[in-house]
Tab-separated table of C-alpha atoms in Angstrom:
chain	number	residue	atom	x	y	z
K	1	MET	CA	103.416	179.297	178.173
K	2	SER	CA	106.156	179.479	175.768
K	3	GLY	CA	106.111	177.343	172.355
K	4	GLY	CA	102.491	176.963	171.803
K	5	ILE	CA	100.555	177.644	168.401
K	6	ILE	CA	98.058	180.360	168.721
K	7	THR	CA	94.792	179.800	167.172
K	8	ARG	CA	92.498	181.885	164.835
K	9	GLY	CA	90.346	183.538	167.745
K	10	GLN	CA	93.939	184.391	169.066
K	11	ILE	CA	95.483	185.502	165.664
K	12	ASN	CA	92.462	187.649	165.055
K	13	LYS	CA	92.686	189.312	168.321
K	14	ARG	CA	96.632	190.080	167.498
K	15	ILE	CA	95.519	191.765	163.992
K	16	ALA	CA	92.658	193.438	165.733
K	17	ASN	CA	94.610	195.153	168.731
K	18	ASP	CA	98.532	194.649	167.527
K	19	GLN	CA	98.113	195.249	163.788
K	20	PHE	CA	100.917	192.544	163.423
K	21	ILE	CA	99.240	191.271	159.786
K	22	THR	CA	98.532	194.407	157.310
K	23	ASN	CA	97.756	194.588	153.615
K	24	ILE	CA	95.295	191.711	153.795
K	25	PRO	CA	93.538	191.301	150.516
K	26	GLU	CA	89.873	189.837	150.490
K	27	PRO	CA	89.511	186.685	149.870
K	28	LYS	CA	88.866	186.047	145.901
K	29	ASP	CA	85.366	183.695	145.533
K	30	GLY	CA	86.329	180.452	144.060
K	31	GLY	CA	90.199	180.635	144.872
K	32	ILE	CA	92.153	179.182	147.080
K	33	SER	CA	91.973	179.978	151.023
K	34	THR	CA	93.702	182.929	152.777
K	35	GLY	CA	93.559	184.402	155.670
K	36	PRO	CA	93.164	183.279	159.307
K	37	THR	CA	92.772	179.474	159.615
K	38	ILE	CA	92.116	177.155	162.649
K	39	CYS	CA	95.709	177.712	163.800
K	40	GLY	CA	97.642	179.242	161.115
K	41	TYR	CA	97.298	182.132	158.534
K	42	ASP	CA	97.161	181.123	155.085
K	43	ILE	CA	99.300	183.901	153.251
K	44	THR	CA	98.443	185.098	149.628
K	45	LEU	CA	100.972	184.732	146.818
K	46	ASP	CA	101.958	188.818	145.407
K	47	THR	CA	102.541	189.509	141.759
K	48	ALA	CA	106.133	189.728	141.997
K	49	PHE	CA	108.652	187.230	141.400
K	50	LEU	CA	112.577	186.637	140.931
K	51	SER	CA	114.129	183.419	139.150
K	52	ILE	CA	117.557	182.555	138.643
K	53	THR	CA	118.445	183.370	135.013
K	54	VAL	CA	121.938	181.257	134.721
K	55	ASN	CA	121.897	177.923	133.503
K	56	SER	CA	124.881	175.347	133.972
K	57	ALA	CA	126.757	177.118	136.179
K	58	THR	CA	128.020	177.084	139.796
K	59	LEU	CA	126.268	179.721	142.117
K	60	SER	CA	127.275	180.377	145.960
K	61	PRO	CA	124.952	182.417	147.871
K	62	LYS	CA	127.697	183.970	149.651
K	63	TYR	CA	128.412	186.097	146.531
K	64	MET	CA	125.614	185.791	144.292
K	65	GLY	CA	124.050	189.367	143.435
K	66	ARG	CA	120.754	190.925	141.980
K	67	LYS	CA	122.321	189.869	138.573
K	68	PHE	CA	121.793	186.426	138.586
K	69	PHE	CA	117.940	187.095	139.300
K	70	GLY	CA	115.530	187.992	136.495
K	71	GLY	CA	112.338	189.735	137.957
K	72	ALA	CA	108.944	188.984	136.551
K	73	HIS	CA	105.152	190.675	137.565
K	74	ARG	CA	102.538	188.419	137.009
K	75	GLU	CA	98.801	189.265	137.701
K	76	LYS	CA	97.324	186.243	136.313
K	77	SER	CA	98.015	182.257	137.015
K	78	PHE	CA	100.711	180.713	135.225
K	79	ASN	CA	103.059	177.448	135.079
K	80	VAL	CA	105.936	176.683	136.974
K	81	GLY	CA	108.163	174.598	134.955
K	82	PRO	CA	109.397	171.271	135.910
K	83	GLY	CA	112.898	171.800	138.302
K	84	ASP	CA	111.964	175.682	138.459
K	85	ILE	CA	112.673	177.748	141.115
K	86	LEU	CA	110.964	181.102	141.973
K	87	THR	CA	111.416	183.974	144.957
K	88	ALA	CA	107.941	185.528	146.057
K	89	GLN	CA	106.405	187.096	148.598
K	90	SER	CA	103.364	187.725	150.689
K	91	VAL	CA	100.893	190.444	149.734
K	92	GLU	CA	100.440	190.611	153.643
K	93	ILE	CA	102.763	192.397	155.562
K	94	PHE	CA	104.033	191.690	159.179
K	95	ASN	CA	105.662	193.456	161.994
K	96	MET	CA	106.137	190.345	164.515
K	97	PRO	CA	105.858	191.479	167.961
K	98	HIS	CA	108.080	190.019	170.119
K	99	ASP	CA	106.616	187.031	171.507
K	100	LEU	CA	106.109	185.579	168.188
K	101	ILE	CA	107.754	183.420	165.714
K	102	ALA	CA	105.926	182.372	162.296
K	103	VAL	CA	107.213	179.237	160.417
K	104	ALA	CA	105.267	177.880	156.991
K	105	HIS	CA	103.954	174.914	156.419
K	106	GLN	CA	102.638	173.235	152.986
K	107	ARG	CA	99.316	173.462	151.769
K	108	ALA	CA	98.083	169.826	150.388
K	109	VAL	CA	96.709	171.703	147.402
K	110	TYR	CA	100.499	172.293	145.867
K	111	ASN	CA	102.296	169.788	147.825
K	112	ASN	CA	100.207	166.861	146.221
K	113	PHE	CA	101.280	167.584	143.095
K	114	GLY	CA	105.269	168.174	144.004
K	115	LEU	CA	105.247	172.432	144.629
K	116	SER	CA	107.152	172.664	147.633
K	117	ILE	CA	107.384	176.181	149.582
K	118	ASN	CA	110.119	176.964	151.460
K	119	MET	CA	110.548	180.038	154.077
K	120	PRO	CA	112.868	181.041	156.403
K	121	PRO	CA	111.022	181.459	159.921
K	122	LEU	CA	109.113	185.078	160.609
K	123	LEU	CA	111.417	186.314	163.633
K	124	PRO	CA	110.202	188.371	166.384
K	125	GLY	CA	111.027	192.014	165.258
K	126	TYR	CA	110.605	190.962	161.501
K	127	VAL	CA	109.051	193.736	159.215
K	128	GLY	CA	107.625	193.253	155.999
K	129	ARG	CA	106.646	190.754	153.663
K	130	ALA	CA	106.998	186.909	153.726
K	131	ARG	CA	109.493	185.751	151.572
K	132	PHE	CA	109.580	182.090	149.980
K	133	THR	CA	110.822	179.877	147.377
K	134	ILE	CA	108.452	178.046	145.190
K	135	THR	CA	109.677	175.006	144.270
K	136	ASN	CA	108.643	172.498	141.079
K	137	PHE	CA	110.272	168.814	141.753
K	138	SER	CA	107.620	167.147	139.494
K	139	LYS	CA	107.789	166.396	135.948
K	140	ASN	CA	104.833	168.538	134.801
K	141	GLY	CA	104.081	172.061	135.233
K	142	ILE	CA	102.032	173.417	138.356
K	143	ARG	CA	99.962	176.471	137.690
K	144	VAL	CA	100.155	178.818	140.379
K	145	TYR	CA	97.806	181.429	141.239
K	146	PRO	CA	98.659	185.380	142.554
K	147	GLY	CA	96.085	186.742	144.443
K	148	GLU	CA	95.232	183.535	146.185
K	149	GLY	CA	96.777	181.153	149.103
K	150	ILE	CA	100.616	179.773	148.749
K	151	CYS	CA	101.458	178.343	152.382
K	152	THR	CA	100.255	178.624	155.919
K	153	LEU	CA	102.124	180.192	158.222
K	154	MET	CA	101.919	178.884	162.434
K	155	PHE	CA	102.817	181.554	164.779
K	156	HIS	CA	104.507	180.075	167.700
K	157	THR	CA	104.635	182.004	171.010
K	158	VAL	CA	108.391	182.277	172.590
K	159	SER	CA	109.439	183.976	175.914
K	160	PHE	CA	112.755	185.181	176.716
K	161	GLU	CA	115.117	185.331	179.068
K	162	ASP	CA	115.608	188.901	180.713
K	163	ASP	CA	119.344	189.190	179.111
K	164	GLU	CA	118.282	187.943	175.263
K	165	ALA	CA	115.086	190.705	174.882
K	166	GLY	CA	117.165	192.913	172.779
K	167	GLU	CA	117.514	190.604	170.399
K	168	LEU	CA	114.772	191.000	167.832
K	169	TYR	CA	115.595	190.593	164.278
K	170	SER	CA	117.093	193.704	162.305
K	171	GLY	CA	118.301	191.790	159.144
K	172	LYS	CA	118.989	193.249	155.473
K	173	TYR	CA	115.431	191.879	154.712
K	174	ASN	CA	113.370	193.781	157.235
K	175	ASP	CA	111.502	196.646	156.026
K	176	GLN	CA	111.647	195.960	152.484
K	177	ASP	CA	109.260	196.343	150.484
K	178	THR	CA	109.996	195.485	147.068
K	179	ILE	CA	111.108	191.349	146.744
K	180	THR	CA	115.098	191.576	146.168
K	181	VAL	CA	117.998	189.119	146.883
K	182	VAL	CA	121.303	190.633	148.810
K	183	PRO	CA	124.157	188.721	149.181
K	184	PRO	CA	125.538	188.409	152.627
K	185	VAL	CA	128.913	189.057	151.765
K	186	VAL	CA	130.268	191.647	149.524
K	187	LYS	CA	133.032	190.327	147.075
K	188	PRO	CA	136.225	192.031	147.396
């Protein structure tokens, strides 16, 4: 069946057999949950972040390079200020099987306060950490906790037609270990 969501038991079997999720940290006592859930996987917020370092400018995603982003390393919890946008990544490393796609969903623990997580889907063939943005839509600072849960991935099954089988993800973010932003177009 195509399009179904796999459950905790299926996720655990796939982790053990396919090792499609590796670098899984131990959950923190008293922390926001991480790991397999009833029908998803709560990913763990890493300690590396990027933030846009320019103000009052028109930014073009086609030509923006690394020079517009400042990096930070945060081991402890910290505030995301009102209107701030951070680029972040998971601790876990994903090696997406050819029959699964992962879609990120908000965690109520953050969503209720105005913090939003936005992540492109992890496509079949993707290898690497999950990369996403954290946006504070509220008028208050919101504390985030590296090493604890940040959002839930739901894994949907997919089935390719014979002529589509070779169309696995092989983009520029595949197999990168460090957080980075790569512009899609190099300015002439």
